[in-house]
């Protein structure tokens, strides 16, 4: 088999795995419960592993894969969450793929899936158009509101997915951006807020648009190292805030404390996660326990609660590394994505999930992880070693 055909087979496996992962995310956002989810995760993991076996890696790249694969395998053995090793397989399998093409496919498949859910709901075929419930904003929790969901289960999920589409569109078509595109995105954000009343999403979406516009408009900002350092400080600041929010005892019961006031602005998110004993900072472990399965909104707290300190540090390190690469490449959209995702992660846990392709930073990491090793000599993958041995026989 020719090298070209081997490469095509590997890429075909990658694209198939990517498409399945995207469809899993769309199905999860719908009202349908997917009974085959676990089996599909195993299939995508296998497809990404085939892509790895059919890809050439340098010695240092293999060492990197083995190092982080080993760490995440230990995490899986301890906390029994297989997404840790699935993430490593996905990121490693991204080598050699065109990042822009991958992101465009992610955008269009996600856009098509979300549009289908909206159409199905408004036509009455499947899924609710709106949701009337107590969203915890009234005095004593007695205020019922009606907010639009358009087939996506929750108004926050709807606004979040629309924001994700905006982020993907901006990244995929950054070379075509004009000032009126930013204005249009701002108007859309406000328009969707009138439907969802999702305060977190409207704020972070607008922050992303404003930051991206400033970086697009100002060459001085794009080339200023201090801007990227500030971005890293914001990311780390979000993590520190989450640590404080999950540690300080009795701050939520005393109304005069700063944390109580801040958490009230966040609709009690940290009070909610603090109620889970294992989620408190003093109970975090190097690798989380398998019984840590509770759901709550604070994303960074869920990161350390679900997976442990070591996987949590690796994830935060990935964010800082992407900021470093955004400075080197002057990739201002990746910069604003990373910062905005961390701010959103402070309040919501959309990115901390069993679904790989909820978090597009993993796609970017799939492209940038091997860049420092590109100039080293290639160490052949399993397929290439076997082929070489057969050729000598």
XYZ file of C-alpha atoms in Angstrom:
393
model
C 0.000 0.000 0.000
C 1.387 3.392 -0.971
C 2.175 6.045 1.634
C -0.456 8.296 0.064
C -3.196 5.687 0.485
C -2.159 5.033 4.070
C -2.421 8.757 4.792
C -5.865 8.911 3.167
C -7.124 6.005 5.277
C -5.875 7.688 8.450
C -7.508 10.989 7.514
C -10.758 9.235 6.625
C -10.821 7.654 10.079
C -10.201 11.061 11.639
C -13.018 12.730 9.706
C -15.425 9.909 10.535
C -14.538 10.109 14.224
C -14.910 13.892 14.155
C -18.342 13.702 12.518
C -19.582 11.139 15.048
C -18.349 13.248 17.981
C -20.112 16.314 16.555
C -23.367 14.398 16.091
C -23.149 13.136 19.676
C -22.960 16.744 20.890
C -25.977 17.771 18.801
C -28.021 14.806 20.025
C -27.095 15.655 23.624
C -28.462 19.178 23.145
C -31.781 17.787 21.926
C -34.556 16.233 24.012
C -33.529 12.749 22.826
C -31.582 10.439 25.130
C -28.931 8.614 23.141
C -28.811 4.942 24.259
C -25.710 4.244 22.133
C -23.549 7.060 23.488
C -20.986 4.851 25.262
C -20.610 2.577 22.231
C -20.134 5.584 19.943
C -17.423 6.928 22.245
C -15.576 3.619 21.896
C -15.896 3.768 18.108
C -14.504 7.312 17.884
C -11.655 6.393 20.226
C -10.786 3.455 17.960
C -10.953 5.656 14.852
C -8.612 8.230 16.375
C -6.229 5.451 17.442
C -6.167 4.152 13.842
C -5.325 7.678 12.686
C -2.454 7.749 15.205
C -1.162 4.370 13.981
C -1.128 5.655 10.397
C 0.607 8.958 11.189
C 4.329 9.716 11.320
C 5.502 11.180 14.639
C 8.944 12.272 15.770
C 10.596 10.648 18.775
C 9.770 13.668 20.922
C 6.177 13.609 19.734
C 5.843 9.963 20.733
C 7.336 10.750 24.141
C 4.822 13.578 24.531
C 1.918 11.301 23.585
C 3.118 8.572 25.935
C 3.692 11.005 28.803
C 0.271 12.629 28.722
C -1.415 9.417 27.622
C 0.115 7.697 30.649
C -1.040 10.422 33.031
C -4.570 10.393 31.669
C -4.639 6.595 31.737
C -3.841 6.719 35.442
C -6.622 9.290 35.844
C -9.008 6.937 34.040
C -8.032 3.984 36.225
C -8.681 6.062 39.339
C -11.788 8.079 38.454
C -13.191 5.766 35.738
C -13.840 8.663 33.337
C -12.761 7.542 29.886
C -12.895 11.028 28.343
C -9.414 11.663 29.751
C -7.825 9.113 27.401
C -10.240 9.944 24.585
C -9.051 13.553 24.671
C -5.414 12.469 24.354
C -6.254 10.207 21.405
C -8.182 13.004 19.686
C -5.489 15.643 20.224
C -2.720 13.301 19.056
C -4.754 12.256 16.000
C -5.088 15.881 14.879
C -1.485 15.932 13.660
C -1.255 16.728 9.979
C -4.836 17.953 9.679
C -5.614 21.395 8.258
C -6.800 23.354 11.310
C -8.886 25.811 9.296
C -10.586 23.011 7.405
C -11.295 21.115 10.621
C -12.778 24.195 12.288
C -14.921 24.957 9.235
C -16.295 21.411 9.255
C -16.986 21.717 12.984
C -18.786 25.014 12.324
C -20.980 23.820 9.467
C -21.924 20.495 11.056
C -22.728 22.216 14.355
C -24.672 24.952 12.546
C -26.683 22.379 10.571
C -27.412 20.341 13.684
C -28.531 23.371 15.726
C -30.659 24.668 12.842
C -32.343 21.251 12.577
C -33.168 21.275 16.310
C -34.652 24.772 16.024
C -36.756 23.861 12.981
C -37.998 20.640 14.579
C -39.066 22.513 17.709
C -40.820 25.498 16.080
C -42.693 23.210 13.690
C -43.882 21.075 16.596
C -42.217 17.906 15.307
C -39.809 17.349 18.205
C -38.545 19.337 21.162
C -39.972 22.215 23.180
C -39.990 25.814 21.960
C -39.962 27.354 25.436
C -39.583 26.370 29.070
C -41.538 27.708 32.036
C -39.709 27.071 35.295
C -38.194 28.573 38.412
C -34.699 29.588 37.363
C -33.724 30.630 40.876
C -33.892 34.384 40.380
C -36.948 35.238 42.439
C -37.145 35.979 46.156
C -37.342 32.648 47.906
C -36.999 30.904 44.552
C -40.696 31.322 43.741
C -40.499 33.313 40.522
C -41.493 31.314 37.453
C -40.330 32.523 34.053
C -40.922 31.488 30.464
C -37.763 31.464 28.365
C -37.083 30.092 24.901
C -35.086 26.891 24.382
C -35.869 26.137 20.699
C -35.310 22.421 21.035
C -32.143 22.616 23.165
C -33.578 21.839 26.581
C -32.515 24.960 28.482
C -32.289 28.677 27.602
C -28.662 28.819 28.753
C -27.839 25.889 26.466
C -29.519 27.651 23.539
C -27.626 30.911 24.020
C -24.380 29.035 24.651
C -24.653 27.019 21.428
C -25.455 30.157 19.439
C -22.376 31.789 20.931
C -20.327 28.713 20.034
C -21.482 29.087 16.428
C -20.411 32.740 16.496
C -16.975 31.764 17.831
C -16.530 29.054 15.192
C -17.607 31.427 12.422
C -15.190 34.141 13.542
C -12.272 31.700 13.779
C -13.048 29.956 10.494
C -13.509 33.132 8.485
C -11.216 35.545 10.339
C -9.552 36.613 7.072
C -12.890 37.950 5.771
C -13.974 39.934 8.820
C -15.215 43.499 8.427
C -16.368 45.957 11.078
C -20.013 45.302 10.297
C -19.592 41.600 11.068
C -18.704 42.513 14.651
C -21.677 44.895 14.831
C -23.941 42.142 13.526
C -22.678 39.662 16.110
C -23.345 42.187 18.875
C -26.895 42.739 17.641
C -27.482 38.977 17.432
C -26.259 38.546 20.992
C -28.750 41.094 22.299
C -31.541 39.670 20.135
C -30.977 36.146 21.447
C -30.781 37.488 24.995
C -34.353 38.734 24.554
C -35.306 35.093 23.945
C -33.146 33.288 26.479
C -32.535 35.885 29.220
C -29.184 34.138 29.731
C -27.071 36.752 31.504
C -23.848 34.754 31.508
C -23.922 33.997 27.794
C -24.879 37.524 26.724
C -22.015 39.022 28.750
C -19.333 36.570 27.631
C -20.504 36.670 23.986
C -20.295 40.488 24.006
C -16.906 40.338 25.717
C -15.652 37.981 22.999
C -16.938 40.266 20.231
C -15.426 43.414 21.773
C -12.053 41.787 22.493
C -11.861 40.271 19.019
C -12.776 43.590 17.377
C -10.066 45.422 19.332
C -7.455 42.820 18.394
C -8.624 42.836 14.741
C -8.623 46.616 14.519
C -5.407 47.375 16.424
C -2.115 45.966 15.140
C -0.491 47.448 18.236
C -2.640 45.233 20.459
C -2.003 42.141 18.332
C 1.767 42.592 18.676
C 1.880 43.754 22.295
C 3.248 41.021 24.537
C 1.615 42.684 27.542
C -1.849 42.006 26.089
C -1.146 38.281 25.972
C 0.312 38.333 29.476
C -2.859 40.062 30.644
C -4.866 37.294 28.959
C -2.868 34.653 30.839
C -3.465 36.538 34.094
C -7.215 36.544 33.423
C -7.181 32.781 32.795
C -5.194 32.082 35.969
C -7.320 34.595 37.876
C -10.441 32.636 36.953
C -8.850 29.473 38.325
C -7.836 31.232 41.552
C -11.346 32.630 41.957
C -12.759 29.118 41.550
C -10.344 27.826 44.195
C -11.381 30.544 46.637
C -15.035 30.011 45.823
C -14.792 26.321 46.629
C -12.803 26.782 49.845
C -13.734 29.739 52.039
C -16.038 28.380 54.731
C -19.266 30.146 55.705
C -18.805 32.911 53.109
C -22.185 32.082 51.610
C -24.050 32.203 54.924
C -22.812 35.655 55.940
C -24.265 38.330 53.695
C -21.603 40.917 54.460
C -18.749 38.841 53.008
C -17.309 39.680 49.602
C -17.686 36.111 48.334
C -21.373 36.082 49.244
C -21.929 39.287 47.285
C -19.946 38.058 44.289
C -21.678 34.693 44.307
C -25.055 36.424 44.433
C -24.122 38.120 41.154
C -23.336 34.648 39.812
C -26.787 33.386 40.833
C -25.430 31.229 43.648
C -23.249 29.032 41.458
C -20.451 28.630 43.992
C -22.807 28.105 46.872
C -24.205 25.242 44.818
C -20.873 23.549 44.249
C -19.684 24.238 47.807
C -22.652 22.191 49.003
C -20.944 19.158 47.415
C -18.370 18.190 50.044
C -15.891 16.537 47.654
C -15.925 19.679 45.467
C -14.438 21.827 48.224
C -10.812 22.815 47.717
C -9.576 21.029 50.827
C -10.994 17.753 49.467
C -9.473 17.920 45.994
C -7.205 14.960 45.194
C -4.415 14.364 42.686
C -6.847 12.142 40.798
C -10.538 12.380 41.609
C -12.575 9.541 43.055
C -15.073 7.645 40.845
C -17.943 8.680 43.113
C -17.416 12.343 42.143
C -20.319 12.496 39.719
C -22.383 15.501 40.848
C -23.241 18.214 38.327
C -22.993 21.939 39.063
C -22.333 25.072 37.055
C -18.870 26.260 38.165
C -16.708 24.826 35.391
C -13.238 25.085 36.897
C -14.440 23.558 40.163
C -16.053 20.706 38.226
C -12.749 20.227 36.366
C -10.813 19.523 39.571
C -13.735 17.720 41.232
C -14.337 15.325 38.320
C -10.749 14.663 37.242
C -8.369 15.745 40.000
C -5.564 18.234 40.547
C -3.086 16.803 38.010
C -5.517 16.652 35.042
C -6.830 20.077 36.113
C -3.342 21.591 36.042
C -2.731 20.057 32.606
C -5.940 21.626 31.279
C -5.049 25.047 32.674
C -1.529 24.636 31.271
C -3.060 23.916 27.862
C -4.890 27.236 28.022
C -1.684 29.111 28.859
C 0.174 27.269 26.078
C -2.476 28.286 23.539
C -2.083 31.905 24.654
C 1.657 31.561 24.083
C 1.061 30.173 20.597
C -1.473 32.911 19.869
C 1.245 35.456 20.663
C 3.807 33.683 18.478
C 1.395 33.321 15.567
C -0.448 36.606 16.228
C -3.628 34.520 16.167
C -5.887 37.052 17.861
C -9.044 34.933 17.552
C -7.432 32.016 19.385
C -6.356 34.514 22.050
C -9.857 35.889 22.575
C -11.356 32.391 22.431
C -9.064 31.122 25.171
C -9.727 34.074 27.463
C -13.498 34.103 26.855
C -13.753 30.327 27.360
C -12.002 30.638 30.733
C -14.328 33.425 31.865
C -17.325 31.359 30.780
C -15.837 28.328 32.534
C -15.799 30.376 35.728
C -19.606 30.450 35.668
C -20.726 27.538 33.483
C -19.415 24.013 32.884
C -20.234 23.597 29.193
C -16.592 22.850 28.324
C -15.994 20.416 31.195
C -17.900 17.495 29.793
C -17.728 13.951 28.490
C -18.217 15.461 25.017
C -14.864 16.301 23.415
C -16.250 18.623 20.786
C -17.999 20.911 23.195
C -14.556 22.402 23.775
C -12.968 23.789 20.613
C -9.735 24.580 22.445
C -9.030 20.848 22.177
C -9.161 21.162 18.383
C -6.688 24.044 18.514
C -4.474 22.042 20.860
C -4.594 19.219 18.319
C -2.835 21.515 15.871
C -0.409 23.331 18.160
C 0.821 20.528 20.430
C 3.290 19.158 17.892
C 4.502 22.458 16.435
C 7.646 22.646 18.666
C 8.679 19.178 17.409
C 8.111 19.749 13.683
C 11.799 20.119 12.804
C 12.916 16.925 14.542
C 13.500 13.634 12.736
C 10.381 11.534 12.244
C 10.000 8.360 14.273
C 7.643 6.075 12.414
C 4.321 4.993 13.852
C 3.293 1.377 14.301
C 2.129 0.877 10.721
C 5.295 2.327 9.260
C 7.518 0.155 11.499
C 5.681 -3.007 10.458
C 5.860 -1.996 6.799
C 9.604 -1.425 7.100
C 10.183 -4.792 8.735
C 8.167 -6.591 6.069
C 10.139 -4.786 3.382
C 13.390 -6.121 4.825
C 12.112 -9.671 5.157
